[in-house]
Amino acid sequence: MTNIIHDLHVAVWAFWACHKDRTNVLLTFTLPVSISRKAPPYNGAWIVRFQRPALHVLNTYEAELAYIKAHSRFG
C-alpha cells in the first residue's frame, strides 16, 4: 500500500511541478484471473490462477529521481 501512495505522490508532484515527464505516468490494473499453459510433460494442461486485483501507478525513472532530489534534505 505504501508503494502506490508514494507513486501517487510522485505523479501529483510531477504534474504540479510541470516536470517534463508528467504526461508519461501510466495507470495499470492487474486482472484477478490469469490463465497459462502448463509445461509439456503435463499433457498441455492449463493453469487458472485467482489473485487479488491490483492497481499500479508507473512513473518514469527521471520523474522519480527528480522527486527524490526535490524532497531530499541534502539536495
CSV table of N, CA and C in Angstrom, one decimal:
chain,number,residue,atom,x,y,z
A,1,MET,N,0.8,-1.2,0.0
A,1,MET,CA,0.0,0.0,0.0
A,1,MET,C,0.9,1.3,0.0
A,2,THR,N,2.0,1.2,0.7
A,2,THR,CA,2.8,2.4,0.7
A,2,THR,C,3.5,2.7,-0.6
A,3,ASN,N,3.7,1.6,-1.4
A,3,ASN,CA,4.3,1.9,-2.8
A,3,ASN,C,3.3,2.7,-3.6
A,4,ILE,N,2.1,2.3,-3.6
A,4,ILE,CA,1.1,3.0,-4.5
A,4,ILE,C,0.9,4.5,-4.0
A,5,ILE,N,0.9,4.7,-2.7
A,5,ILE,CA,0.8,6.0,-2.2
A,5,ILE,C,2.0,6.9,-2.6
A,6,HIS,N,3.2,6.3,-2.5
A,6,HIS,CA,4.4,7.0,-2.9
A,6,HIS,C,4.3,7.3,-4.4
A,7,ASP,N,3.9,6.4,-5.2
A,7,ASP,CA,3.8,6.6,-6.7
A,7,ASP,C,2.8,7.6,-7.0
A,8,LEU,N,1.7,7.7,-6.3
A,8,LEU,CA,0.7,8.7,-6.5
A,8,LEU,C,1.3,10.1,-6.1
A,9,HIS,N,2.0,10.1,-5.0
A,9,HIS,CA,2.7,11.4,-4.7
A,9,HIS,C,3.6,11.9,-5.7
A,10,VAL,N,4.4,11.0,-6.3
A,10,VAL,CA,5.3,11.4,-7.4
A,10,VAL,C,4.6,11.9,-8.6
A,11,ALA,N,3.5,11.2,-9.0
A,11,ALA,CA,2.7,11.6,-10.1
A,11,ALA,C,2.1,13.0,-9.9
A,12,VAL,N,1.5,13.2,-8.7
A,12,VAL,CA,0.9,14.5,-8.4
A,12,VAL,C,2.0,15.6,-8.4
A,13,TRP,N,3.1,15.3,-7.8
A,13,TRP,CA,4.2,16.3,-7.7
A,13,TRP,C,4.7,16.6,-9.1
A,14,ALA,N,4.9,15.6,-10.0
A,14,ALA,CA,5.3,15.8,-11.4
A,14,ALA,C,4.3,16.7,-12.1
A,15,PHE,N,3.1,16.5,-11.9
A,15,PHE,CA,2.0,17.3,-12.5
A,15,PHE,C,2.1,18.8,-12.1
A,16,TRP,N,2.2,19.0,-10.7
A,16,TRP,CA,2.2,20.3,-10.2
A,16,TRP,C,3.5,21.1,-10.4
A,17,ALA,N,4.6,20.3,-10.5
A,17,ALA,CA,5.9,20.9,-10.7
A,17,ALA,C,6.2,21.1,-12.2
A,18,CYS,N,5.3,20.7,-13.1
A,18,CYS,CA,5.4,20.8,-14.5
A,18,CYS,C,6.7,20.1,-15.0
A,19,HIS,N,6.9,18.9,-14.4
A,19,HIS,CA,8.1,18.1,-14.8
A,19,HIS,C,7.9,17.6,-16.3
A,20,LYS,N,9.0,17.5,-17.0
A,20,LYS,CA,8.9,17.1,-18.4
A,20,LYS,C,8.3,15.7,-18.7
A,21,ASP,N,8.3,14.9,-17.7
A,21,ASP,CA,7.7,13.5,-17.8
A,21,ASP,C,6.4,13.4,-17.1
A,22,ARG,N,5.7,14.5,-16.9
A,22,ARG,CA,4.4,14.4,-16.2
A,22,ARG,C,3.3,13.7,-17.0
A,23,THR,N,3.5,13.7,-18.3
A,23,THR,CA,2.5,13.0,-19.1
A,23,THR,C,2.8,11.5,-19.3
A,24,ASN,N,3.9,11.1,-18.8
A,24,ASN,CA,4.3,9.7,-19.0
A,24,ASN,C,3.9,8.8,-17.9
A,25,VAL,N,3.0,9.2,-17.0
A,25,VAL,CA,2.5,8.4,-15.9
A,25,VAL,C,1.5,7.4,-16.5
A,26,LEU,N,1.7,6.1,-16.1
A,26,LEU,CA,0.8,5.1,-16.6
A,26,LEU,C,0.0,4.5,-15.4
A,27,LEU,N,-1.2,4.3,-15.6
A,27,LEU,CA,-2.1,3.6,-14.6
A,27,LEU,C,-2.4,2.3,-15.1
A,28,THR,N,-2.0,1.2,-14.4
A,28,THR,CA,-2.3,-0.1,-14.9
A,28,THR,C,-3.1,-0.9,-13.9
A,29,PHE,N,-3.7,-2.0,-14.3
A,29,PHE,CA,-4.6,-2.8,-13.5
A,29,PHE,C,-4.3,-4.2,-13.7
A,30,THR,N,-4.1,-5.0,-12.7
A,30,THR,CA,-3.8,-6.4,-12.8
A,30,THR,C,-5.1,-7.1,-12.6
A,31,LEU,N,-5.5,-7.9,-13.6
A,31,LEU,CA,-6.7,-8.7,-13.6
A,31,LEU,C,-6.7,-9.8,-12.5
A,32,PRO,N,-7.9,-10.1,-12.0
A,32,PRO,CA,-8.0,-11.1,-10.9
A,32,PRO,C,-7.8,-12.6,-11.3
A,33,VAL,N,-7.7,-12.8,-12.7
A,33,VAL,CA,-7.6,-14.2,-13.2
A,33,VAL,C,-6.5,-14.2,-14.2
A,34,SER,N,-5.6,-15.2,-14.1
A,34,SER,CA,-4.6,-15.4,-15.1
A,34,SER,C,-4.6,-16.8,-15.6
A,35,ILE,N,-4.6,-17.0,-16.9
A,35,ILE,CA,-4.7,-18.4,-17.5
A,35,ILE,C,-3.4,-18.6,-18.3
A,36,SER,N,-2.7,-19.7,-18.0
A,36,SER,CA,-1.5,-20.0,-18.7
A,36,SER,C,-1.4,-21.5,-19.0
A,37,ARG,N,-0.6,-21.9,-19.9
A,37,ARG,CA,-0.4,-23.3,-20.3
A,37,ARG,C,0.7,-23.9,-19.5
A,38,LYS,N,0.5,-25.1,-19.0
A,38,LYS,CA,1.5,-25.9,-18.2
A,38,LYS,C,2.6,-26.3,-19.1
A,39,ALA,N,3.6,-26.8,-18.5
A,39,ALA,CA,4.8,-27.4,-19.2
A,39,ALA,C,4.3,-28.6,-20.0
A,40,PRO,N,5.0,-29.0,-21.1
A,40,PRO,CA,4.6,-30.1,-21.9
A,40,PRO,C,4.5,-31.5,-21.2
A,41,PRO,N,5.3,-31.8,-20.2
A,41,PRO,CA,5.0,-33.1,-19.5
A,41,PRO,C,3.7,-33.3,-18.9
A,42,TYR,N,2.9,-32.2,-18.8
A,42,TYR,CA,1.6,-32.3,-18.2
A,42,TYR,C,0.5,-32.4,-19.2
A,43,ASN,N,0.8,-32.8,-20.4
A,43,ASN,CA,-0.2,-33.1,-21.5
A,43,ASN,C,-0.9,-31.8,-21.9
A,44,GLY,N,-0.3,-30.7,-21.9
A,44,GLY,CA,-0.9,-29.5,-22.3
A,44,GLY,C,-2.0,-28.9,-21.4
A,45,ALA,N,-2.0,-29.2,-20.2
A,45,ALA,CA,-3.0,-28.7,-19.2
A,45,ALA,C,-2.9,-27.2,-19.1
A,46,TRP,N,-3.9,-26.6,-18.6
A,46,TRP,CA,-4.0,-25.2,-18.4
A,46,TRP,C,-4.0,-24.9,-16.9
A,47,ILE,N,-3.4,-23.8,-16.5
A,47,ILE,CA,-3.5,-23.4,-15.1
A,47,ILE,C,-4.3,-22.1,-15.0
A,48,VAL,N,-5.2,-22.1,-14.1
A,48,VAL,CA,-6.0,-20.9,-13.8
A,48,VAL,C,-5.7,-20.4,-12.4
A,49,ARG,N,-5.2,-19.2,-12.3
A,49,ARG,CA,-4.8,-18.7,-11.0
A,49,ARG,C,-5.7,-17.5,-10.7
A,50,PHE,N,-6.2,-17.5,-9.5
A,50,PHE,CA,-7.0,-16.3,-9.0
A,50,PHE,C,-6.2,-15.5,-8.0
A,51,GLN,N,-6.2,-14.2,-8.2
A,51,GLN,CA,-5.4,-13.4,-7.4
A,51,GLN,C,-6.2,-12.1,-7.1
A,52,ARG,N,-5.7,-11.3,-6.2
A,52,ARG,CA,-6.4,-10.0,-5.9
A,52,ARG,C,-6.1,-9.1,-7.0
A,53,PRO,N,-7.1,-8.3,-7.5
A,53,PRO,CA,-6.8,-7.3,-8.5
A,53,PRO,C,-6.0,-6.2,-7.8
A,54,ALA,N,-5.1,-5.6,-8.6
A,54,ALA,CA,-4.2,-4.6,-8.1
A,54,ALA,C,-4.1,-3.4,-9.1
A,55,LEU,N,-4.0,-2.2,-8.5
A,55,LEU,CA,-3.8,-1.0,-9.3
A,55,LEU,C,-2.4,-0.6,-9.1
A,56,HIS,N,-1.7,-0.2,-10.3
A,56,HIS,CA,-0.3,0.2,-10.2
A,56,HIS,C,-0.2,1.6,-10.9
A,57,VAL,N,0.6,2.4,-10.3
A,57,VAL,CA,1.0,3.7,-10.9
A,57,VAL,C,2.4,3.7,-11.3
A,58,LEU,N,2.7,3.9,-12.6
A,58,LEU,CA,4.1,3.8,-13.1
A,58,LEU,C,4.6,5.1,-13.5
A,59,ASN,N,5.6,5.6,-12.9
A,59,ASN,CA,6.3,6.8,-13.2
A,59,ASN,C,7.6,6.6,-13.9
A,60,THR,N,8.1,7.5,-14.6
A,60,THR,CA,9.4,7.3,-15.3
A,60,THR,C,10.5,7.5,-14.2
A,61,TYR,N,11.6,6.9,-14.6
A,61,TYR,CA,12.8,7.0,-13.7
A,61,TYR,C,13.2,8.4,-13.4
A,62,GLU,N,13.2,9.2,-14.4
A,62,GLU,CA,13.6,10.6,-14.3
A,62,GLU,C,12.7,11.4,-13.4
A,63,ALA,N,11.4,11.2,-13.4
A,63,ALA,CA,10.4,11.8,-12.5
A,63,ALA,C,10.6,11.3,-11.1
A,64,GLU,N,10.9,10.1,-10.9
A,64,GLU,CA,11.1,9.5,-9.6
A,64,GLU,C,12.4,10.1,-9.0
A,65,LEU,N,13.5,10.2,-9.8
A,65,LEU,CA,14.7,10.8,-9.4
A,65,LEU,C,14.6,12.3,-9.0
A,66,ALA,N,13.9,13.0,-9.8
A,66,ALA,CA,13.7,14.4,-9.6
A,66,ALA,C,12.8,14.7,-8.3
A,67,TYR,N,11.9,13.8,-8.1
A,67,TYR,CA,11.0,13.9,-6.9
A,67,TYR,C,11.9,13.6,-5.6
A,68,ILE,N,12.7,12.6,-5.7
A,68,ILE,CA,13.6,12.3,-4.5
A,68,ILE,C,14.6,13.5,-4.3
A,69,LYS,N,15.2,14.0,-5.4
A,69,LYS,CA,16.1,15.1,-5.3
A,69,LYS,C,15.4,16.3,-4.7
A,70,ALA,N,14.2,16.6,-5.1
A,70,ALA,CA,13.5,17.8,-4.6
A,70,ALA,C,13.1,17.7,-3.2
A,71,HIS,N,12.9,16.5,-2.7
A,71,HIS,CA,12.5,16.3,-1.3
A,71,HIS,C,13.6,15.8,-0.4
A,72,SER,N,14.8,15.8,-0.9
A,72,SER,CA,16.0,15.4,-0.1
A,72,SER,C,16.4,16.6,0.8
A,73,ARG,N,16.8,16.2,2.0
A,73,ARG,CA,17.3,17.2,2.9
A,73,ARG,C,18.7,17.6,2.5
A,74,PHE,N,19.4,16.8,1.8
A,74,PHE,CA,20.8,17.1,1.4
A,74,PHE,C,21.0,17.7,0.1
A,75,GLY,N,19.9,17.8,-0.7
A,75,GLY,CA,20.0,18.3,-2.1
A,75,GLY,C,20.2,19.7,-2.2
